[in-house]
Amino acid sequence: MATETPGQETQETLSNLLSETRRFEPPADLASAANVTADAYEEAAQDRLAFWERAAERLTWAERWNTTLEWKPPFSKWFVDGKLNVAYNCVDRHVEAGRGDKVAYHWEGEPEGDTRTITYADLQKEVAKAANALEELGVRKGDRVAVYMPMIPELPIALLACARIGAIHSVVFGGFSASALKSRIDDADAKIVITADGGYRRGAPSALKPTVDEAVADCPGVEHVLVVRRTGQDVPVNERDVWWHDLVERQPSEHEPVPHDAEDPLYILYTSGTTGKPKGILHTTGGYLTQVAWTHHAVFDLKPETDIYWCTADIGWVTGHSYIVYGPLANGATSVIYEGTPDTPHRGRFWEIVQKYQVTILYTAPTAIRTFMKWGDDIPAKYDMSSLRVLGSVGEPINPEAYVWYREHIGANRCPVVDTWWQTETGGIMISPLPGVTAAKPGAAMRPLPGVVADVVDDQGESVPNGGGGFLVVREPWPAMLRTIWGDDQRYIDTYWSRFEGMYFPGDGAKRDEDGDLWLLGRVDDVMLVSGHNISTTEVESALVSHPKVAEAAVVGATDPVTGQAIVSFVILRGGAEESEDIASELRAHVAKTLGPIAKPRQILVVPELPKTRSGKIMRRLLRDVAENRSLGDVTTLTDSSVMNLIAEKLPSAKSDD
Ligand code: 6R9
């Protein structure tokens, strides 16, 4: 709620404008057989550490821990002195339990008909061979291995091989440039790079190897580049290159998984944030695996015997690490992995895959959902998706309208939608409904999971009352939390632990509604200050998306002589909606009616595309540059830089008056 003090405009916490009354109860059959019930909240509230100990007991430990948590703020150690092997937990133990014939991955290449089926027994052999190969290349425990690959089975195999021998992987998303790759190789001081000749992207082979060559040209620390042949395209082969099929294929298919310490590093994953050099987020072994396995079991209600689970993220992002590789495999799940884009060779490709594999659990991102809305309802309607039972969302706030569309057009109003909030830094899901427990509200991540202590605080770090908005914080350490920023403890302290004393600050704004449920409101850097009110971009975007003609919206604050900042909106229309003369005034009136006049945009521009990061998040910073007529800032993390020209062309025609 606004606590406006004249002359102290920034004292206001985040406005709470959007009110949402829709509720979706969990389906009765799901609730009655749910993996996790409401009791879990009670149990965790009574004894949080005992709760996480029980979650850790779902794993197989070579040696049990002595101390559950050693907390020297802001540095934590979980399951101290415990020993386990992550690859053993994800692969071997399922084979030993007689489930070797169970499919771990149904892999679907982008070219139609290009598929592979990998059972847990296959995975065990492949991981063992890859682990032996890495050892032959001289990779030892603690060494860093950079991975720059397309979405092919060798990617999870490479990660598990590293985990098996205790090498620290650092995956760099296959869409990043040579200089981005080089800076990450340098920062982690990687000894080898694993890549492929290329991958398939939008119907054509797209080379990766030349980018690696450019990146490592000046990296003397890189001893070998291990190359998977995927596309068969002609690629230069240098002295330090080794073909995967030459080296890995001739290795023995057995490899002894030695136990590692619970706090041994598992991986580094770089996150760019909005400014500065990328941060190497460091995750360790026991706590990370505990939380990703438990959350995958709880939030998706995973039944490993019967479910077919599909997370559409790229393994290059944390969502892929935690919910394609480690969580699902630790739980013995059967997953789908898809190499390509949703519109290749046609816009029904995702739904064709759901139908083909009888997918029961689908986990995707708001950016994809809004794209499907834009493409039109008739496309998913052509497929039989009656196998689906749980839907998930991650990556950005999901606008209520996109949530309802997802529920209706993909889930046939049968499937609960779980909006899962978390970050690269948190390692695993932190705030989310439980599908068999929560009466979910469209657009809300609802409650911290059992064992997670999150809060919304004001500028002074005081909890806001129900109905108030402010900063999201986490008050207690959690097992999958980042341990530090690779090589830079001070930056770890400054970035996450300095804004509020004794609390982790993720950088997101949030509100707690009248029932105490949490709504994520986007990055605090994006918050707009309009006539003394802090307004979140998320709420205005959601109001725009709730208009039947709008599929997607991005909103920024631009300097305004009268109001300090004024709201400028960029919208993409839904499939079938016409761009009429008066669309701008129609949408402005709609926002005013939904949120109140304070949130009415000064300008509305209809655009064909929005600038997105490579993981699909809207880049509001660039839109601010456009809205304030500045030359564009750094566009290197943008998926498609031509988008900005298309948007800039639109600017002079923007309507700014009623
Ligand atoms: C998992 C992932 C983290 C940032 C995070 C927040 C945004 C992610 C969200 C969400 C609202 C959700 N975010 N999930 N915002 N609701 N359900 O995306 O990690 O790439 O590190 O991004 O994404 O702003 O702080 P990462």
XYZ file of C-alpha atoms and ligand atoms in Angstrom:
684
model
C 0.000 0.000 0.000
C 1.283 3.493 -0.762
C 2.635 5.346 2.255
C 3.184 8.610 0.497
C 5.237 11.248 2.266
C 5.566 14.556 0.420
C 9.104 15.039 -0.837
C 10.003 11.436 -0.085
C 8.511 9.790 -3.087
C 10.784 6.782 -3.081
C 9.610 5.823 0.410
C 6.512 4.326 -1.124
C 6.533 0.555 -1.304
C 5.243 -1.144 -4.412
C 1.659 -0.332 -5.336
C -0.874 -3.127 -5.312
C -3.229 -2.352 -8.173
C -4.358 -5.595 -9.680
C -7.168 -7.506 -8.036
C -7.906 -11.033 -9.126
C -10.803 -13.068 -7.857
C -10.521 -16.286 -9.854
C -9.528 -19.429 -7.920
C -8.797 -22.903 -9.170
C -9.161 -25.735 -6.673
C -6.921 -28.786 -7.111
C -8.652 -31.622 -9.003
C -10.062 -34.091 -6.473
C -8.343 -37.169 -7.915
C -4.986 -35.433 -7.953
C -5.451 -34.150 -4.402
C -6.415 -37.550 -3.021
C -3.294 -39.225 -4.431
C -0.889 -36.294 -4.185
C 2.770 -36.926 -3.321
C 2.721 -34.016 -0.894
C -0.196 -32.825 1.209
C -0.859 -29.783 3.353
C 0.840 -31.530 6.290
C 4.223 -30.779 4.729
C 3.793 -27.073 5.559
C 3.110 -27.940 9.195
C 5.991 -30.351 9.456
C 8.459 -27.913 7.933
C 7.199 -25.063 10.105
C 7.747 -27.176 13.212
C 11.259 -28.237 12.339
C 12.651 -26.923 9.097
C 15.960 -28.765 9.289
C 14.295 -32.080 10.115
C 12.077 -31.498 7.090
C 15.099 -31.068 4.791
C 16.765 -34.072 6.392
C 13.809 -36.208 5.373
C 14.090 -34.786 1.859
C 17.803 -35.675 1.836
C 16.924 -39.219 2.868
C 15.197 -39.683 -0.495
C 18.738 -39.806 -1.933
C 21.312 -42.566 -1.544
C 24.255 -41.461 0.593
C 27.577 -43.287 0.795
C 28.076 -41.671 4.193
C 25.446 -39.876 6.220
C 26.021 -36.276 7.277
C 26.774 -35.224 10.832
C 25.366 -31.706 10.850
C 22.372 -30.703 8.738
C 23.254 -27.020 8.427
C 26.299 -24.995 9.314
C 25.303 -21.345 8.874
C 27.893 -18.603 9.049
C 25.920 -15.885 7.290
C 25.960 -15.576 4.365
C 27.899 -18.806 3.899
C 26.108 -22.097 4.364
C 27.098 -25.732 4.391
C 24.412 -28.386 4.182
C 24.644 -32.026 5.214
C 28.159 -31.505 6.531
C 30.471 -34.533 6.163
C 27.856 -36.398 4.120
C 29.139 -38.165 0.997
C 27.301 -39.099 -2.173
C 27.728 -39.347 -5.913
C 25.233 -37.326 -7.947
C 25.534 -39.501 -11.068
C 25.013 -42.637 -8.983
C 21.856 -41.081 -7.530
C 20.585 -40.011 -10.943
C 21.404 -43.175 -12.851
C 23.005 -46.268 -11.264
C 20.712 -46.635 -8.304
C 17.689 -46.917 -10.585
C 19.402 -49.642 -12.609
C 20.390 -51.472 -9.419
C 16.763 -51.320 -8.289
C 15.723 -53.221 -11.423
C 14.531 -50.224 -13.418
C 17.261 -50.334 -16.080
C 14.747 -50.794 -18.901
C 12.782 -47.733 -17.911
C 13.150 -44.840 -20.347
C 15.088 -41.907 -18.910
C 14.810 -39.715 -22.008
C 12.665 -39.728 -25.091
C 14.809 -37.488 -27.222
C 13.204 -35.709 -30.166
C 15.529 -33.996 -32.630
C 14.333 -31.005 -34.543
C 14.347 -32.774 -37.956
C 11.168 -34.856 -37.938
C 11.710 -38.549 -37.323
C 15.105 -37.967 -35.716
C 14.574 -39.582 -32.321
C 16.445 -41.594 -29.688
C 15.194 -43.532 -26.702
C 17.588 -43.761 -23.773
C 16.854 -46.110 -20.894
C 18.442 -45.828 -17.464
C 20.662 -48.821 -18.387
C 21.760 -47.021 -21.584
C 22.396 -43.871 -19.618
C 24.526 -45.750 -17.103
C 26.760 -47.097 -19.882
C 27.006 -43.788 -21.711
C 27.817 -41.832 -18.577
C 30.439 -44.393 -17.554
C 32.089 -44.192 -20.982
C 32.073 -40.409 -20.950
C 33.508 -40.366 -17.415
C 36.309 -42.696 -18.513
C 36.932 -40.483 -21.541
C 37.209 -37.335 -19.424
C 39.682 -39.097 -17.161
C 41.699 -40.162 -20.181
C 41.850 -36.499 -21.213
C 43.320 -35.714 -17.815
C 40.232 -34.214 -16.217
C 40.334 -34.630 -12.439
C 38.097 -33.833 -9.508
C 37.689 -30.076 -9.093
C 38.719 -29.252 -12.704
C 36.335 -27.062 -14.667
C 34.734 -28.317 -17.870
C 33.006 -25.821 -20.164
C 30.048 -27.235 -22.086
C 28.673 -25.524 -25.193
C 26.223 -27.871 -26.860
C 22.908 -28.229 -28.626
C 20.046 -30.091 -26.926
C 21.256 -33.596 -27.729
C 21.543 -36.590 -25.372
C 25.308 -36.124 -25.100
C 24.619 -32.915 -23.174
C 23.072 -34.497 -20.042
C 25.545 -37.376 -20.471
C 28.439 -34.894 -20.361
C 27.061 -33.217 -17.229
C 26.557 -36.528 -15.446
C 30.059 -37.659 -16.442
C 31.487 -34.521 -14.846
C 29.377 -35.036 -11.726
C 30.505 -38.648 -11.558
C 34.197 -37.770 -11.393
C 33.721 -34.578 -9.390
C 34.674 -32.203 -12.213
C 32.773 -28.902 -12.142
C 30.746 -28.235 -15.266
C 30.060 -24.779 -16.592
C 27.398 -24.862 -19.273
C 27.256 -21.920 -21.645
C 24.026 -21.674 -23.626
C 24.620 -22.664 -27.273
C 23.241 -19.349 -28.541
C 25.930 -17.223 -26.895
C 28.681 -15.522 -28.900
C 32.368 -16.419 -28.987
C 33.263 -13.533 -26.698
C 30.596 -14.495 -24.144
C 31.892 -18.067 -24.253
C 35.502 -16.951 -23.945
C 34.876 -14.751 -20.916
C 33.121 -17.643 -19.157
C 35.907 -20.099 -20.051
C 38.462 -17.628 -18.721
C 36.607 -16.791 -15.527
C 36.228 -20.459 -14.580
C 39.651 -21.375 -15.975
C 38.187 -24.370 -17.814
C 40.533 -27.154 -18.815
C 38.426 -28.654 -21.562
C 35.438 -27.628 -23.641
C 32.773 -30.094 -24.749
C 30.841 -29.080 -27.855
C 29.337 -30.390 -31.104
C 29.860 -29.579 -34.762
C 26.426 -27.965 -34.633
C 22.777 -28.461 -33.842
C 19.497 -28.029 -35.691
C 17.746 -24.718 -35.340
C 14.702 -23.620 -37.348
C 15.064 -26.361 -39.913
C 18.759 -25.971 -40.684
C 22.056 -27.120 -39.196
C 23.589 -24.333 -37.183
C 27.313 -24.573 -36.485
C 28.759 -24.342 -32.962
C 32.323 -25.484 -33.449
C 33.584 -22.337 -35.263
C 32.365 -20.259 -32.305
C 34.301 -22.479 -29.924
C 37.415 -22.199 -32.113
C 37.147 -18.425 -32.015
C 36.589 -18.444 -28.260
C 39.501 -20.740 -27.395
C 41.980 -19.286 -29.907
C 43.302 -17.212 -27.073
C 42.675 -19.567 -24.108
C 45.952 -21.357 -23.400
C 44.387 -23.109 -20.387
C 42.058 -25.153 -22.607
C 43.847 -28.435 -23.246
C 41.224 -30.187 -25.366
C 37.984 -29.572 -27.202
C 35.794 -32.681 -27.229
C 33.438 -32.575 -30.223
C 30.233 -34.551 -30.730
C 29.269 -35.148 -34.356
C 25.654 -34.106 -34.574
C 24.986 -32.424 -37.923
C 27.886 -33.889 -39.904
C 28.671 -30.453 -41.305
C 32.227 -29.610 -42.293
C 34.081 -28.164 -39.345
C 37.736 -27.298 -38.924
C 39.611 -29.815 -36.758
C 42.547 -28.519 -34.763
C 45.315 -30.178 -32.846
C 43.620 -30.078 -29.482
C 40.273 -31.320 -30.847
C 39.082 -34.824 -30.063
C 35.989 -36.395 -31.615
C 33.548 -37.792 -29.103
C 32.908 -40.863 -31.303
C 36.647 -41.641 -31.447
C 37.342 -41.206 -27.773
C 34.150 -42.014 -25.885
C 32.957 -44.950 -27.947
C 36.049 -47.045 -27.239
C 35.863 -46.594 -23.448
C 34.746 -49.341 -21.065
C 31.099 -49.022 -20.128
C 31.806 -49.359 -16.427
C 33.063 -46.670 -14.123
C 33.182 -46.703 -10.336
C 31.295 -43.710 -8.918
C 33.396 -42.415 -6.030
C 31.490 -40.582 -3.317
C 32.006 -36.815 -3.144
C 31.586 -34.479 -0.225
C 28.140 -32.918 0.120
C 29.784 -29.506 -0.226
C 32.016 -30.351 -3.205
C 31.135 -28.079 -6.129
C 28.787 -29.580 -8.708
C 28.606 -26.755 -11.226
C 29.031 -23.115 -12.094
C 26.361 -21.394 -14.154
C 26.826 -17.820 -15.288
C 23.978 -15.383 -14.965
C 24.279 -12.026 -16.641
C 21.864 -9.904 -14.670
C 21.369 -6.406 -15.980
C 24.828 -4.942 -15.556
C 28.426 -5.890 -15.096
C 30.362 -9.001 -15.841
C 28.464 -12.289 -15.616
C 28.355 -13.878 -12.185
C 29.502 -17.498 -11.883
C 26.847 -18.944 -9.601
C 28.315 -21.859 -7.668
C 26.216 -24.860 -6.690
C 27.364 -27.798 -4.603
C 26.361 -31.425 -4.329
C 24.191 -32.713 -1.470
C 21.905 -29.787 -0.682
C 21.361 -28.986 -4.344
C 20.349 -32.527 -5.276
C 18.131 -32.779 -2.192
C 16.121 -29.689 -3.067
C 15.815 -30.209 -6.827
C 14.717 -33.820 -6.327
C 12.210 -32.986 -3.589
C 10.723 -29.971 -5.383
C 10.389 -31.925 -8.623
C 8.534 -34.652 -6.706
C 6.338 -32.168 -4.833
C 5.590 -29.358 -7.275
C 4.888 -31.590 -10.282
C 3.453 -34.469 -8.228
C 5.770 -36.702 -10.224
C 4.793 -40.385 -10.295
C 7.875 -41.973 -11.873
C 6.059 -45.178 -12.854
C 3.396 -43.515 -14.946
C 4.265 -39.909 -15.740
C 5.882 -38.606 -18.904
C 7.446 -35.307 -17.978
C 8.538 -32.584 -20.393
C 10.382 -29.413 -19.464
C 10.835 -27.299 -22.595
C 13.752 -25.210 -21.304
C 17.250 -25.446 -22.717
C 19.746 -27.302 -20.531
C 21.915 -24.192 -20.925
C 19.724 -22.462 -18.318
C 19.242 -23.367 -14.684
C 15.747 -24.675 -15.405
C 17.312 -27.312 -17.635
C 20.020 -28.163 -15.107
C 17.584 -28.623 -12.232
C 14.437 -29.842 -13.979
C 15.644 -31.710 -17.075
C 18.792 -33.265 -15.680
C 19.220 -33.487 -11.909
C 15.720 -33.388 -10.364
C 13.933 -35.713 -12.810
C 16.796 -38.232 -12.989
C 17.236 -38.333 -9.219
C 13.530 -39.215 -9.068
C 13.781 -41.890 -11.775
C 11.444 -40.000 -14.112
C 10.831 -40.525 -17.818
C 11.367 -37.207 -19.601
C 11.087 -35.791 -23.083
C 13.941 -33.670 -24.455
C 13.300 -31.628 -27.594
C 16.163 -30.133 -29.568
C 14.443 -27.431 -31.554
C 12.108 -24.458 -31.663
C 8.309 -24.551 -31.209
C 7.562 -23.467 -34.783
C 9.727 -25.940 -36.686
C 8.528 -27.303 -39.015
C 5.108 -25.952 -37.976
C 3.468 -24.090 -35.095
C 1.857 -27.206 -33.664
C 5.175 -28.966 -32.995
C 4.925 -28.806 -29.173
C 1.403 -30.214 -29.150
C 2.379 -32.909 -31.624
C 5.129 -33.937 -29.175
C 2.680 -33.931 -26.237
C 0.343 -36.154 -28.254
C 3.102 -38.467 -29.510
C 4.677 -39.195 -26.123
C 1.472 -38.833 -24.090
C 3.113 -36.181 -21.964
C 1.458 -35.890 -18.543
C 3.436 -32.994 -17.016
C 4.495 -29.958 -19.040
C 6.817 -27.242 -17.714
C 7.329 -24.174 -19.899
C 7.737 -20.386 -19.794
C 5.342 -17.432 -20.031
C 7.147 -16.183 -23.145
C 6.233 -19.446 -24.920
C 2.657 -19.357 -23.627
C 2.151 -15.791 -24.875
C 3.584 -16.765 -28.246
C 1.092 -19.627 -28.485
C -1.715 -17.190 -27.601
C -0.531 -14.950 -30.409
C -0.493 -17.844 -32.889
C -4.120 -18.639 -32.098
C -6.298 -21.106 -30.220
C -6.974 -23.286 -33.249
C -3.436 -24.719 -33.321
C -3.402 -26.621 -29.983
C -7.057 -27.556 -30.591
C -5.947 -29.896 -33.373
C -4.085 -32.257 -31.038
C -5.105 -34.814 -28.455
C -3.574 -33.607 -25.221
C -5.816 -35.543 -22.860
C -2.730 -37.169 -21.277
C -1.753 -33.893 -19.561
C -2.419 -33.604 -15.823
C -0.095 -30.887 -14.427
C 1.162 -27.691 -16.105
C 4.041 -25.530 -14.889
C 5.391 -22.066 -15.639
C 8.757 -20.456 -14.915
C 11.006 -17.588 -15.958
C 8.866 -14.468 -15.683
C 5.695 -13.430 -13.947
C 2.838 -15.166 -15.760
C 0.077 -12.695 -16.615
C -3.273 -13.917 -15.261
C -4.713 -13.991 -18.776
C -1.842 -16.090 -20.098
C -2.304 -18.432 -17.128
C -5.996 -18.823 -17.859
C -5.283 -19.374 -21.560
C -2.719 -22.082 -20.674
C -5.169 -23.736 -18.309
C -7.973 -23.684 -20.850
C -6.345 -24.280 -24.234
C -3.533 -26.605 -23.179
C -4.909 -28.119 -19.978
C -8.598 -28.295 -21.024
C -9.456 -26.755 -17.636
C -8.536 -30.079 -16.020
C -4.928 -29.493 -15.052
C -3.630 -27.331 -12.234
C -1.071 -24.720 -13.295
C 1.894 -24.240 -10.961
C 3.618 -20.855 -11.272
C 7.092 -21.549 -9.920
C 9.321 -18.694 -8.756
C 13.039 -19.262 -8.393
C 16.405 -18.200 -9.842
C 19.759 -19.520 -11.004
C 20.948 -18.487 -7.548
C 18.290 -20.389 -5.615
C 19.079 -23.603 -7.527
C 15.564 -24.994 -7.099
C 11.938 -23.893 -6.877
C 11.226 -21.661 -3.860
C 7.695 -20.269 -4.206
C 4.965 -22.251 -5.927
C 1.547 -23.779 -5.452
C 1.406 -27.505 -4.691
C -0.884 -29.062 -7.320
C -2.740 -31.310 -4.885
C -3.083 -28.726 -2.125
C -3.302 -25.136 -3.328
C -6.386 -23.351 -4.610
C -4.309 -21.379 -7.091
C -4.874 -17.836 -8.296
C -3.959 -17.039 -11.897
C -0.704 -15.095 -11.898
C 0.336 -15.830 -8.309
C 3.190 -18.039 -7.174
C 1.175 -18.265 -3.927
C 3.288 -19.547 -0.988
C 6.890 -20.403 -0.212
C 7.340 -24.163 -0.421
C 7.620 -26.069 2.852
C 11.125 -25.508 4.216
C 11.511 -22.121 2.489
C 11.137 -18.938 4.522
C 10.379 -16.038 2.160
C 8.832 -12.681 2.968
C 7.941 -9.323 1.437
C 9.546 -6.350 3.169
C 9.558 -2.581 2.858
C 12.556 -0.325 2.370
C 13.511 -0.758 6.029
C 13.357 -4.545 5.901
C 10.079 -4.749 7.844
C 7.469 -7.288 6.696
C 4.656 -5.608 4.811
C 1.111 -6.382 5.945
C -1.339 -8.288 3.758
C -2.313 -6.086 0.840
C 1.156 -4.509 0.723
C 3.972 -4.600 -1.791
C 7.737 -4.347 -1.540
C 10.874 -6.432 -1.877
C 10.972 -10.214 -1.910
C 13.502 -11.653 0.561
C 14.452 -15.081 1.849
C 14.985 -15.133 5.592
C 16.574 -18.534 6.169
C 19.160 -20.516 4.207
C 17.897 -23.319 1.948
C 19.712 -26.444 0.729
C 20.111 -25.555 -2.986
C 21.197 -21.966 -2.380
C 24.220 -20.682 -4.252
C 27.308 -20.980 -2.067
C 29.095 -17.978 -3.556
C 30.006 -16.307 -6.820
C 32.898 -18.252 -8.306
C 36.114 -16.576 -7.186
C 34.392 -13.529 -5.720
C 32.975 -13.900 -2.202
C 32.791 -10.132 -1.809
C 30.565 -9.755 -4.837
C 28.358 -12.530 -3.429
C 27.974 -10.566 -0.199
C 27.446 -7.230 -1.954
C 24.950 -8.483 -4.516
C 22.660 -10.608 -2.403
C 23.229 -9.927 1.297
C 23.813 -6.194 1.637
C 20.460 -4.632 0.819
C 18.794 -6.038 3.968
C 20.640 -7.183 7.066
C 20.652 -10.970 7.394
C 18.321 -11.569 4.457
C 18.870 -12.833 0.929
C 17.655 -10.269 -1.615
C 16.895 -11.768 -5.038
C 16.248 -8.394 -6.723
C 12.543 -8.993 -7.352
C 9.544 -6.976 -6.237
C 6.507 -8.752 -4.821
C 3.200 -8.172 -3.117
C 1.323 -10.094 -0.489
C -2.394 -9.999 -1.167
C -5.248 -9.831 1.350
C -5.076 -13.611 1.858
C -1.327 -13.555 2.406
C -0.524 -15.070 -1.019
C 2.534 -13.911 -2.953
C 2.600 -12.278 -6.381
C 5.925 -11.662 -8.100
C 6.149 -8.242 -9.704
C 9.356 -8.358 -11.756
C 12.841 -6.988 -11.162
C 12.963 -3.988 -8.839
C 15.204 -2.230 -11.400
C 12.195 -2.134 -13.717
C 9.768 -0.536 -11.242
C 8.311 2.775 -12.502
C 7.863 5.878 -10.370
C 4.794 7.710 -11.632
C 3.594 10.773 -9.698
C 5.102 9.394 -6.523
C 3.729 5.864 -6.933
C 5.953 2.848 -7.468
C 4.178 0.844 -10.114
C 5.349 -2.560 -11.224
C 5.705 -3.276 -14.919
C 4.111 -6.671 -14.340
C 0.758 -5.305 -13.216
C 0.406 -2.943 -16.158
C 1.514 -5.661 -18.570
C -1.001 -8.069 -17.085
C -3.759 -5.482 -17.439
C -2.861 -5.051 -21.115
C -2.740 -8.806 -21.711
C -6.201 -9.103 -20.148
C -7.583 -7.187 -23.155
C -8.882 -9.705 -25.705
C -6.798 -8.202 -28.510
C -3.425 -8.361 -26.727
C -1.123 -11.392 -26.620
C 1.964 -9.838 -25.085
C 2.983 -6.530 -23.567
C 6.095 -4.849 -22.237
C 5.950 -1.695 -20.177
C 8.661 0.762 -19.154
C 8.911 4.074 -17.344
C 10.205 6.969 -19.469
C 11.187 10.379 -18.119
C 8.243 12.741 -18.098
C 8.302 16.451 -17.215
C 5.028 16.262 -15.320
C 4.858 12.890 -13.615
C 8.559 12.092 -13.167
C 8.174 8.933 -15.164
C 5.381 8.032 -17.524
C 4.312 4.597 -18.639
C 5.179 3.592 -22.181
C 3.776 0.269 -23.441
C 4.689 -1.957 -26.322
C 2.062 -4.521 -27.284
C 1.798 -7.490 -29.611
C -1.703 -8.265 -30.811
C -3.283 -11.702 -30.666
C -3.729 -13.845 -33.776
C -6.723 -12.473 -35.662
C -6.832 -9.067 -33.905
C -6.666 -6.064 -36.262
C -4.540 -3.016 -35.570
C -7.276 -0.376 -35.667
C -6.936 3.394 -35.554
C -8.145 3.706 -32.004
C -6.456 0.669 -30.474
C -4.214 2.891 -28.329
C -7.077 4.755 -26.685
C -9.027 1.511 -26.289
C -6.122 -0.104 -24.436
C -5.403 2.965 -22.332
C -9.023 3.044 -21.216
C -8.863 -0.659 -20.450
C -5.793 -0.231 -18.211
C -7.375 2.712 -16.428
C -10.476 0.651 -15.752
C -8.517 -2.407 -14.586
C -5.866 -0.771 -12.416
C -6.967 2.817 -11.940
C -6.062 6.039 -13.760
C -2.585 6.230 -12.193
C -1.493 3.232 -14.285
C -2.783 4.545 -17.595
C 0.050 4.402 -20.166
C 1.122 7.661 -21.771
C 1.909 5.863 -25.008
C 0.954 2.550 -26.553
C 2.827 1.141 -29.501
C 1.750 -1.924 -31.428
C 4.903 -3.828 -32.353
C 5.574 -7.119 -34.159
C 8.096 -8.460 -31.626
C 9.619 -7.596 -28.254
C 13.297 -7.655 -27.354
C 14.032 -10.782 -25.303
C 17.066 -12.298 -23.695
C 18.138 -15.648 -25.028
C 16.189 -17.328 -22.245
C 13.042 -15.479 -23.279
C 12.802 -12.706 -20.702
C 11.681 -9.281 -21.909
C 14.574 -6.770 -21.956
C 12.911 -3.629 -20.679
C 16.209 -1.769 -20.492
C 16.351 -1.531 -24.294
C 12.747 -0.421 -24.509
C 13.549 2.342 -22.040
C 16.301 3.506 -24.376
C 13.797 3.617 -27.238
C 11.141 5.322 -25.152
C 13.581 8.019 -24.085
C 15.044 8.415 -27.580
C 18.486 7.293 -26.494
C 20.858 5.278 -28.562
C 20.598 1.630 -27.648
C 22.705 0.175 -24.862
C 24.348 -3.224 -24.967
C 22.355 -5.485 -27.294
C 24.666 -8.498 -27.175
C 22.400 -10.557 -24.951
C 19.451 -9.978 -27.269
C 18.117 -12.931 -29.271
C 17.403 -10.916 -32.392
C 18.765 -7.387 -32.650
C 16.695 -6.530 -35.748
C 13.678 -6.460 -33.420
C 14.862 -3.118 -32.063
C 14.829 -1.506 -35.537
C 11.268 -2.656 -36.082
C 10.273 -1.125 -32.764
C 12.151 2.147 -33.272
C 10.385 2.645 -36.614
C 7.078 2.556 -34.766
C 7.932 5.270 -32.316
C 6.990 8.521 -34.104
C 3.474 7.248 -34.746
C 2.823 6.633 -31.070
C -0.315 8.190 -29.764
C 0.153 10.013 -26.526
C -3.067 11.868 -25.965
C -6.656 10.891 -25.341
C 14.433 -20.084 -13.033
C 14.885 -18.832 -13.700
C 15.444 -15.549 -12.386
C 14.487 -14.367 -12.455
C 13.822 -14.097 -11.137
C 12.544 -13.410 -11.580
C 12.182 -14.153 -12.845
C 11.535 -16.584 -12.650
C 9.429 -16.417 -12.104
C 9.966 -15.114 -12.219
C 7.946 -14.196 -11.633
C 8.043 -16.539 -11.753
N 11.271 -15.268 -12.574
N 10.429 -17.290 -12.385
N 9.234 -14.017 -11.983
N 7.363 -15.392 -11.517
N 7.430 -17.730 -11.643
O 14.166 -18.244 -14.493
O 16.129 -18.395 -13.346
O 17.115 -17.224 -15.369
O 18.104 -16.944 -13.042
O 15.935 -15.887 -13.677
O 13.415 -14.662 -13.355
O 12.802 -12.071 -11.884
O 14.629 -13.299 -10.308
P 16.903 -17.115 -13.889
